[in-house]
CSV table of C-alpha atoms in Angstrom, one decimal:
chain,number,residue,atom,x,y,z
A,1,MET,CA,96.0,96.1,115.7
A,2,ASN,CA,93.2,96.8,113.3
A,3,LEU,CA,92.1,93.7,111.5
A,4,SER,CA,90.3,93.8,108.2
A,5,SER,CA,87.1,92.0,107.8
A,6,CYS,CA,85.4,90.4,104.8
A,7,ARG,CA,81.8,90.4,104.0
A,8,ARG,CA,80.2,87.8,101.8
A,9,PRO,CA,79.3,88.8,98.3
A,10,GLY,CA,75.7,89.5,98.0
A,11,THR,CA,75.3,90.9,101.5
A,12,GLN,CA,75.7,94.4,100.1
A,13,PRO,CA,73.3,95.8,97.6
A,14,GLN,CA,74.8,95.7,94.1
A,15,ALA,CA,73.7,96.8,90.7
A,16,ASP,CA,70.7,94.7,90.0
A,17,SER,CA,71.1,93.1,86.6
A,18,ALA,CA,67.3,92.7,86.2
A,19,SER,CA,66.7,96.5,86.6
A,20,ARG,CA,68.9,97.1,83.6
A,21,ALA,CA,67.2,94.6,81.4
A,22,GLY,CA,63.7,94.8,80.0
A,23,LEU,CA,60.7,92.7,81.1
A,24,GLY,CA,61.4,90.0,78.6
A,25,ALA,CA,65.0,89.7,79.7
A,26,ARG,CA,63.8,89.6,83.3
A,27,ALA,CA,61.5,86.6,82.4
A,28,VAL,CA,64.5,84.9,80.9
A,29,LEU,CA,66.5,85.5,84.0
A,30,VAL,CA,63.8,84.1,86.2
A,31,ALA,CA,63.5,81.0,84.0
A,32,ALA,CA,67.3,80.6,84.0
A,33,ALA,CA,67.4,80.9,87.7
A,34,ALA,CA,64.6,78.3,88.0
A,35,VAL,CA,66.6,76.0,85.8
A,36,VAL,CA,69.7,76.5,87.9
A,37,CYS,CA,67.8,75.8,91.1
A,38,MET,CA,66.2,72.7,89.6
A,39,THR,CA,69.5,71.3,88.3
A,40,SER,CA,71.7,72.1,91.2
A,41,ALA,CA,71.4,72.9,94.9
A,42,CYS,CA,70.6,76.5,95.5
A,43,ARG,CA,73.6,78.2,97.0
A,44,GLN,CA,72.2,78.5,100.5
A,45,ASP,CA,72.1,76.7,103.8
A,46,MET,CA,75.2,74.5,103.8
A,47,HIS,CA,77.1,76.9,101.6
A,48,ASN,CA,76.7,79.7,104.2
A,49,GLN,CA,76.8,78.0,107.5
A,50,ALA,CA,76.4,79.7,110.9
A,51,LYS,CA,80.1,79.6,111.7
A,52,TYR,CA,83.0,81.9,111.4
A,53,ARG,CA,85.8,81.4,108.9
A,54,PRO,CA,88.8,83.8,109.2
A,55,MET,CA,87.9,87.5,109.2
A,56,ARG,CA,84.2,86.8,108.5
A,57,GLU,CA,81.9,89.6,109.6
A,58,THR,CA,79.5,89.1,112.5
A,59,PRO,CA,76.4,91.1,113.6
A,60,PHE,CA,77.1,90.0,117.2
A,61,PHE,CA,79.9,92.6,118.0
A,62,ALA,CA,79.4,96.3,117.4
A,63,ASP,CA,82.6,96.4,115.2
A,64,HIS,CA,81.4,93.4,113.1
A,65,ARG,CA,84.6,91.5,113.7
A,66,SER,CA,84.4,87.8,114.5
A,67,ALA,CA,88.2,87.8,114.9
A,68,ARG,CA,88.5,89.7,118.2
A,69,PRO,CA,91.3,92.1,118.8
A,70,LEU,CA,93.9,90.7,121.3
A,71,VAL,CA,93.4,91.6,124.9
A,72,ALA,CA,96.2,94.0,126.0
A,73,GLY,CA,99.2,92.1,127.3
A,74,THR,CA,98.4,88.9,125.3
A,75,ILE,CA,101.5,86.8,124.4
A,76,ALA,CA,101.1,84.1,121.7
A,77,ARG,CA,102.7,80.7,122.3
A,78,GLY,CA,106.4,80.8,121.5
A,79,LYS,CA,106.4,84.6,121.5
A,80,LEU,CA,107.5,85.2,125.1
A,81,GLY,CA,110.8,86.8,123.9
A,82,GLU,CA,113.0,85.1,126.5
A,83,ASP,CA,115.9,85.2,124.1
A,84,LYS,CA,116.5,89.0,124.2
A,85,LEU,CA,119.2,88.9,121.4
A,86,LEU,CA,116.9,87.0,119.1
A,87,THR,CA,113.8,89.2,119.6
A,88,THR,CA,115.3,92.7,120.2
A,89,GLY,CA,118.8,92.6,118.5
A,90,ARG,CA,120.2,94.2,121.7
A,91,ASP,CA,123.1,93.0,123.8
A,92,GLY,CA,122.5,94.7,127.1
A,93,ASP,CA,121.7,98.3,126.3
A,94,LYS,CA,123.6,98.5,123.0
A,95,PHE,CA,122.8,97.0,119.6
A,96,SER,CA,124.3,93.5,119.1
A,97,SER,CA,127.4,93.2,116.9
A,98,ILE,CA,126.7,89.5,116.4
A,99,PHE,CA,123.9,87.4,115.0
A,100,PRO,CA,121.9,85.2,117.4
A,101,PHE,CA,122.6,82.1,115.3
A,102,PRO,CA,125.2,81.0,112.6
A,103,ILE,CA,124.7,82.4,109.1
A,104,THR,CA,124.4,79.8,106.4
A,105,ALA,CA,124.0,80.2,102.6
A,106,ASP,CA,120.4,79.0,102.9
A,107,LEU,CA,119.6,81.7,105.5
A,108,VAL,CA,121.1,84.5,103.3
A,109,ALA,CA,119.0,83.1,100.3
A,110,ARG,CA,115.9,83.3,102.5
A,111,GLY,CA,117.0,86.8,103.5
A,112,ARG,CA,117.2,87.8,99.9
A,113,GLU,CA,113.8,86.5,99.1
A,114,ARG,CA,112.3,88.3,102.2
A,115,PHE,CA,114.2,91.5,101.4
A,116,ASN,CA,112.8,91.5,97.9
A,117,ILE,CA,109.3,91.1,99.2
A,118,TYR,CA,109.2,93.5,102.2
A,119,CYS,CA,112.1,95.9,101.7
A,120,SER,CA,112.8,96.4,98.0
A,121,PRO,CA,109.6,98.5,97.4
A,122,CYS,CA,111.5,101.3,99.1
A,123,HIS,CA,115.1,100.3,99.5
A,124,GLY,CA,115.4,98.9,96.0
A,125,ARG,CA,116.8,95.4,95.2
A,126,THR,CA,120.4,96.6,95.6
A,127,GLY,CA,119.8,98.6,98.8
A,128,GLU,CA,120.5,102.1,97.3
A,129,GLY,CA,117.1,103.4,98.4
A,130,ARG,CA,115.5,104.0,95.0
A,131,GLY,CA,112.7,101.5,95.1
A,132,MET,CA,109.4,102.0,93.2
A,133,VAL,CA,107.5,103.5,96.2
A,134,VAL,CA,110.3,106.0,96.7
A,135,GLN,CA,110.1,106.9,93.0
A,136,ARG,CA,106.4,107.6,93.6
A,137,GLY,CA,107.1,110.1,96.4
A,138,TYR,CA,108.0,108.3,99.6
A,139,LYS,CA,110.9,109.8,101.5
A,140,GLN,CA,114.2,108.3,100.2
A,141,PRO,CA,116.0,106.1,102.8
A,142,PRO,CA,119.8,106.2,103.0
A,143,SER,CA,121.7,103.8,100.9
A,144,PHE,CA,123.0,100.7,102.7
A,145,HIS,CA,126.3,101.4,101.1
A,146,ASP,CA,126.9,104.6,103.0
A,147,ALA,CA,130.0,104.2,105.2
A,148,ARG,CA,127.9,105.1,108.3
A,149,LEU,CA,125.5,102.1,107.7
A,150,ARG,CA,128.3,99.8,106.8
A,151,ASP,CA,130.0,100.3,110.1
A,152,LEU,CA,126.9,99.5,112.2
A,153,GLY,CA,126.4,96.1,113.7
A,154,PRO,CA,123.6,93.6,112.7
A,155,GLY,CA,121.6,94.4,115.8
A,156,TYR,CA,121.0,97.9,114.5
A,157,PHE,CA,119.5,96.7,111.3
A,158,PHE,CA,117.4,94.1,113.1
A,159,ASN,CA,116.1,96.8,115.5
A,160,VAL,CA,115.1,99.1,112.6
A,161,ILE,CA,113.3,96.3,110.8
A,162,THR,CA,111.5,95.4,114.0
A,163,ASN,CA,110.6,98.9,115.3
A,164,GLY,CA,110.9,101.2,112.3
A,165,PHE,CA,113.0,104.3,112.0
A,166,GLY,CA,111.9,107.8,111.0
A,167,VAL,CA,109.1,107.4,108.5
A,168,MET,CA,109.7,103.7,108.1
A,169,PRO,CA,107.2,101.6,110.0
A,170,GLY,CA,108.2,98.5,112.0
A,171,TYR,CA,107.8,95.2,110.2
A,172,ALA,CA,107.5,92.9,113.3
A,173,VAL,CA,103.9,92.2,112.4
A,174,GLN,CA,104.6,91.2,108.8
A,175,VAL,CA,108.0,89.5,109.2
A,176,PRO,CA,108.9,87.0,112.0
A,177,ALA,CA,112.1,87.5,114.0
A,178,THR,CA,114.1,84.8,112.3
A,179,ASP,CA,113.3,86.2,108.9
A,180,ARG,CA,114.3,89.7,110.1
A,181,TRP,CA,117.7,88.3,111.0
A,182,ALA,CA,117.8,86.6,107.6
A,183,ILE,CA,117.1,89.9,106.0
A,184,THR,CA,119.8,91.5,108.1
A,185,SER,CA,122.3,88.9,106.9
A,186,TYR,CA,121.3,89.7,103.3
A,187,ILE,CA,121.8,93.5,103.9
A,188,ARG,CA,125.3,92.5,105.1
A,189,ALA,CA,125.8,90.6,101.9
A,190,LEU,CA,124.6,93.5,99.8
A,191,GLN,CA,127.0,95.8,101.6
A,192,LEU,CA,129.9,93.4,101.1
A,193,SER,CA,129.1,93.1,97.4
A,194,ARG,CA,130.1,96.7,96.9
A,195,ASN,CA,133.2,96.6,99.0
A,196,ALA,CA,134.8,93.2,98.6
A,197,SER,CA,138.3,93.0,97.4
A,198,VAL,CA,139.8,90.2,95.3
A,199,ASP,CA,142.3,89.7,98.1
A,200,ASP,CA,139.5,88.6,100.4
A,201,LEU,CA,139.0,85.4,98.3
A,202,THR,CA,140.7,82.1,98.9
A,203,SER,CA,143.2,81.0,96.1
A,204,GLU,CA,140.6,78.4,95.0
A,205,GLU,CA,137.9,81.0,94.7
A,206,LYS,CA,140.3,83.3,92.8
A,207,SER,CA,141.1,80.7,90.2
A,208,ARG,CA,137.4,80.0,89.8
A,209,LEU,CA,136.8,83.8,89.4
A,210,THR,CA,139.5,84.1,86.7
A,211,LYS,CA,138.3,81.0,84.9
A,212,GLU,CA,134.6,82.1,84.9
A,213,SER,CA,135.3,85.7,84.0
A,214,SER,CA,137.6,84.8,81.1
A,215,GLY,CA,135.3,82.0,80.0
A,216,GLY,CA,132.5,84.6,80.0
B,1,MET,CA,37.2,48.3,61.6
B,2,ALA,CA,39.7,50.8,60.4
B,3,GLN,CA,43.3,50.8,61.8
B,4,VAL,CA,43.6,53.3,64.7
B,5,PHE,CA,47.2,54.1,63.8
B,6,LYS,CA,48.3,55.1,60.3
B,7,PRO,CA,51.7,54.0,59.1
B,8,SER,CA,53.0,57.6,59.7
B,9,SER,CA,52.3,57.1,63.4
B,10,ASN,CA,55.5,55.0,63.6
B,11,THR,CA,57.5,58.1,62.6
B,12,TYR,CA,55.6,60.3,65.0
B,13,SER,CA,56.1,57.9,67.9
B,14,LYS,CA,59.8,57.7,67.3
B,15,LEU,CA,60.0,61.5,67.1
B,16,VAL,CA,58.2,61.8,70.4
B,17,ILE,CA,60.3,59.2,72.2
B,18,PHE,CA,63.7,60.4,71.0
B,19,GLY,CA,62.6,64.0,71.1
B,20,ALA,CA,61.6,63.6,74.8
B,21,LEU,CA,65.0,62.0,75.6
B,22,LEU,CA,66.8,64.8,73.8
B,23,ALA,CA,64.7,67.5,75.5
B,24,VAL,CA,65.4,66.0,79.0
B,25,GLY,CA,69.1,65.8,78.1
B,26,GLY,CA,69.0,69.3,76.6
B,27,VAL,CA,67.5,70.8,79.7
B,28,GLY,CA,70.1,69.0,81.8
B,29,LEU,CA,72.9,70.3,79.6
B,30,VAL,CA,71.6,73.8,79.6
B,31,GLY,CA,71.3,73.7,83.4
B,32,TYR,CA,74.8,72.4,83.7
B,33,LEU,CA,76.2,75.1,81.4
B,34,ILE,CA,74.3,77.9,83.2
B,35,ASN,CA,75.4,76.4,86.6
B,36,THR,CA,79.1,76.4,85.7
B,37,SER,CA,79.0,79.7,83.7
B,38,PRO,CA,80.1,83.0,85.2
B,39,PHE,CA,76.4,83.9,85.4
B,40,ASN,CA,76.0,81.6,88.3
B,41,THR,CA,79.6,81.4,89.7
B,42,GLY,CA,80.1,85.2,89.6
B,43,ALA,CA,83.4,84.9,87.9
B,44,TYR,CA,84.7,87.8,85.9
B,45,MET,CA,82.5,90.2,87.9
B,46,ALA,CA,84.4,93.0,89.7
B,47,HIS,CA,82.9,93.6,93.2
B,48,ALA,CA,82.3,97.0,94.6
B,49,GLN,CA,84.8,97.6,97.5
B,50,PRO,CA,85.0,100.3,100.2
B,51,VAL,CA,88.3,101.4,98.5
B,52,PRO,CA,88.8,100.7,94.8
B,53,PHE,CA,92.1,98.8,95.5
B,54,SER,CA,94.0,98.0,92.3
B,55,HIS,CA,96.1,94.9,92.1
B,56,LYS,CA,97.1,96.2,88.6
B,57,HIS,CA,98.7,99.2,90.2
B,58,HIS,CA,100.3,97.8,93.4
B,59,ASN,CA,101.3,94.4,92.1
B,60,GLY,CA,101.6,95.0,88.3
B,61,GLU,CA,103.0,98.5,88.1
B,62,LEU,CA,104.9,98.9,91.4
B,63,GLY,CA,105.9,95.3,91.5
B,64,ILE,CA,105.0,94.7,95.2
B,65,ASP,CA,105.1,91.0,96.0
B,66,CYS,CA,101.8,89.3,96.9
B,67,ARG,CA,103.2,88.3,100.2
B,68,TYR,CA,103.8,91.9,101.3
B,69,CYS,CA,100.1,92.1,102.1
B,70,HIS,CA,99.0,88.5,102.1
B,71,THR,CA,101.6,87.5,104.7
B,72,SER,CA,100.2,84.2,105.8
B,73,VAL,CA,99.7,82.6,102.4
B,74,GLU,CA,102.8,80.4,102.8
B,75,GLU,CA,102.1,79.1,106.3
B,76,SER,CA,98.4,79.0,106.7
B,77,ALA,CA,95.1,78.0,105.1
B,78,PHE,CA,94.1,81.6,104.8
B,79,ALA,CA,96.2,84.0,102.7
B,80,GLY,CA,95.4,86.9,105.0
B,81,ILE,CA,93.8,90.3,104.2
B,82,PRO,CA,96.1,93.0,105.5
B,83,PRO,CA,95.3,95.1,108.5
B,84,THR,CA,94.8,98.8,107.8
B,85,GLN,CA,98.4,99.5,109.1
B,86,THR,CA,99.8,97.7,106.1
B,87,CYS,CA,98.1,100.2,103.7
B,88,MET,CA,99.5,102.9,105.9
B,89,ASN,CA,103.0,101.6,105.6
B,90,CYS,CA,103.1,103.6,102.4
B,91,HIS,CA,99.9,105.7,102.5
B,92,SER,CA,100.9,107.6,105.7
B,93,GLN,CA,103.5,109.2,103.4
B,94,ILE,CA,102.1,109.1,99.8
B,95,TRP,CA,98.6,110.0,98.5
B,96,THR,CA,97.9,111.2,102.1
B,97,GLU,CA,95.2,113.7,100.8
B,98,ALA,CA,93.6,111.4,98.3
B,99,PRO,CA,89.8,111.3,98.9
B,100,MET,CA,89.8,107.8,97.5
B,101,LEU,CA,91.8,106.7,100.5
B,102,GLU,CA,89.6,108.4,103.1
B,103,PRO,CA,88.0,105.1,104.3
B,104,VAL,CA,91.6,103.7,105.0
B,105,ARG,CA,92.5,106.8,107.1
B,106,ALA,CA,89.1,106.6,108.8
B,107,SER,CA,89.8,103.0,109.6
B,108,LEU,CA,93.1,103.9,111.2
B,109,ARG,CA,91.6,106.8,113.2
B,110,THR,CA,88.7,104.9,114.6
B,111,GLY,CA,90.0,101.3,114.7
B,112,GLN,CA,87.0,100.1,112.7
B,113,SER,CA,87.8,97.5,110.1
B,114,LEU,CA,87.6,98.2,106.4
B,115,GLU,CA,84.8,95.8,105.3
B,116,TRP,CA,85.9,94.3,102.0
B,117,THR,CA,83.6,92.2,99.9
B,118,ARG,CA,85.0,88.7,99.4
B,119,VAL,CA,85.7,87.9,95.8
B,120,HIS,CA,86.5,84.2,96.2
B,121,ASP,CA,83.7,82.7,98.4
B,122,LEU,CA,84.0,79.0,98.7
B,123,PRO,CA,81.1,77.1,100.3
B,124,ASP,CA,81.6,76.7,104.0
B,125,PHE,CA,81.9,72.9,103.7
B,126,VAL,CA,85.1,73.2,101.6
B,127,TYR,CA,88.4,73.5,103.5
B,128,PHE,CA,90.9,75.0,101.0
B,129,ASN,CA,94.4,75.5,102.2
B,130,HIS,CA,96.7,78.0,100.5
B,131,SER,CA,100.0,76.9,102.1
B,132,ILE,CA,100.1,73.4,100.6
B,133,HIS,CA,99.3,74.6,97.1
B,134,ILE,CA,102.1,77.2,97.3
B,135,ALA,CA,104.5,74.6,98.7
B,136,LYS,CA,103.8,72.2,95.8
B,137,GLY,CA,104.3,74.8,93.1
B,138,ILE,CA,100.8,76.0,92.3
B,139,GLY,CA,101.1,79.6,91.1
B,140,CYS,CA,98.7,82.2,92.4
B,141,ALA,CA,97.7,82.8,88.8
B,142,SER,CA,96.5,79.3,88.4
B,143,CYS,CA,93.4,80.1,90.4
B,144,HIS,CA,93.4,83.9,90.7
B,145,GLY,CA,94.4,84.7,87.1
B,146,ASP,CA,96.8,87.5,86.3
B,147,VAL,CA,95.9,90.1,89.0
B,148,THR,CA,98.4,92.5,87.5
B,149,ARG,CA,95.7,93.2,84.9
B,150,MET,CA,92.9,93.8,87.3
B,151,ASN,CA,92.0,97.3,88.4
B,152,LEU,CA,89.2,96.0,90.6
B,153,THR,CA,89.6,92.4,91.6
B,154,TRP,CA,87.5,89.7,90.0
B,155,SER,CA,87.7,85.9,90.0
B,156,VAL,CA,88.5,83.9,86.9
B,157,ALA,CA,87.8,80.4,88.2
B,158,PRO,CA,84.3,78.9,88.5
B,159,LEU,CA,85.4,77.4,91.9
B,160,THR,CA,83.2,74.4,91.2
B,161,MET,CA,84.2,71.0,92.5
B,162,GLY,CA,84.7,69.7,89.0
B,163,TRP,CA,87.2,72.6,88.5
B,164,CYS,CA,89.1,71.6,91.7
B,165,LEU,CA,89.2,68.0,90.6
B,166,ASP,CA,90.5,68.8,87.1
B,167,CYS,CA,93.7,69.8,88.7
B,168,HIS,CA,93.8,67.2,91.4
B,169,ARG,CA,93.5,64.5,88.7
B,170,ASP,CA,96.1,66.1,86.5
B,171,PRO,CA,98.4,68.4,88.5
B,172,ALA,CA,101.0,68.5,85.8
B,173,ALA,CA,98.8,70.8,83.8
B,174,ASN,CA,99.5,73.5,86.5
B,175,VAL,CA,102.5,72.8,88.7
B,176,ARG,CA,105.3,75.3,88.1
B,177,PRO,CA,108.7,76.0,89.6
B,178,ARG,CA,108.4,77.2,93.2
B,179,GLU,CA,110.4,80.3,92.5
B,180,MET,CA,107.7,81.3,89.9
B,181,VAL,CA,104.7,80.8,92.1
B,182,PHE,CA,104.2,84.5,92.9
B,183,ASP,CA,104.9,85.6,89.3
B,184,THR,CA,101.5,86.0,87.9
B,185,THR,CA,102.6,86.6,84.4
B,186,TRP,CA,104.9,83.6,84.1
B,187,VAL,CA,104.0,81.0,81.4
B,188,ALA,CA,105.8,77.8,80.8
B,189,GLN,CA,107.4,77.1,77.5
B,190,ASP,CA,106.2,73.5,77.6
B,191,GLN,CA,103.9,73.0,80.6
B,192,ARG,CA,103.2,69.4,80.0
B,193,ALA,CA,106.9,68.3,80.1
B,194,LEU,CA,107.8,70.7,82.9
B,195,GLY,CA,104.7,69.9,84.9
B,196,GLU,CA,105.4,66.1,84.8
B,197,LYS,CA,109.0,66.6,85.8
B,198,LEU,CA,108.0,68.9,88.7
B,199,VAL,CA,105.2,66.7,89.9
B,200,SER,CA,107.7,63.9,90.5
B,201,GLU,CA,110.4,66.3,91.8
B,202,TYR,CA,108.1,68.0,94.3
B,203,HIS,CA,106.3,64.7,95.2
B,204,VAL,CA,102.9,66.2,94.2
B,205,GLN,CA,100.3,63.7,95.2
B,206,PRO,CA,96.9,65.5,95.2
B,207,ARG,CA,94.2,63.6,97.0
B,208,GLN,CA,90.8,63.0,95.6
B,209,ASP,CA,89.2,61.6,98.8
B,210,CYS,CA,86.1,63.4,100.0
B,211,SER,CA,87.7,64.2,103.3
B,212,THR,CA,90.6,65.9,101.7
B,213,CYS,CA,88.5,69.0,101.2
B,214,HIS,CA,85.3,68.2,103.1
B,215,ARG,CA,85.1,67.5,106.8
């Protein structure tokens, strides 16, 4: 993976404010700088210590990265992937038709939040595939409400989020596995929202629906 | 023998004594003002970047959430600068010919990092942690300003210790509902009342010990 790196401000030549100002202004700047240095510690030494904070540049390596790329085959703690269903969405050689853990309202809410962050730029908040990035020219993805996608199991969606599909890149780096399942559960909820029937509700929910819709 | 000092000397001596005190205080005050001003802190100054990335466009106009790129902001001290691949999630398909984005494509081709210039550079003896601030309802905008208005990114905070302590002493001035943390344009109707309610609800107890931020 290609990590970014950050250089400290001031390590790159920038428009020198003194060169724009006249000699008088330069004298004022020098005087002001002197006052700053006398009334405060100059921003040196302890401010910029010989140590690496995240993504700080280094002259030591040719690519200037203090955060070294992972050695091939490295597995982070807890990322062994022993639970194949949880990490691949597959059940044997086919996509799983079940979730690896029970779906709760909290999980679906988490899925909605993550969907809106990572998926809605293209898929739109309702899953129709007309997000802002698509409106700016990205290839339009199919709507989640197509019959074909409604009939697929959750493992399929998990796999697409993980590995990508067509022009869509995989999101395994940006979204952890449990969140990818949460997003899958929310996609299921979006699909249901267009195809639910009043008959699916319990009698208690029906009376609540009637009350709330008439009470408007 | 004539008097050495005339009566008017009393006035002059007072002027000199109090004038000297005022001058010393004045120099201190001017120094303090310069020290905390954007002239010294670098606030409000847009930095040159290898690619003129616009938060105004991506965050403001397209509505992409902060966390799409800054993925670790909720779990870690460091918010995270995205790898080149994150740019390419979209830019492998749109604006693929734009000369402006050539450094991004070059980075992907060669595996060399894009070398961004840091906009918020805390001293190395300060250990700021993003995740706890997010968890306690401090909005991105409280420190970073409304980035949806920034073409190039600049800082709006002096990042001085006094500025940090202002909020640690009175968090109610800034704490907002957790669901509004990433909305950089959100403004409370009555921040004082809401802030005080949320400080108690979220158990906000900012520390002012030296070792909270310095270790």
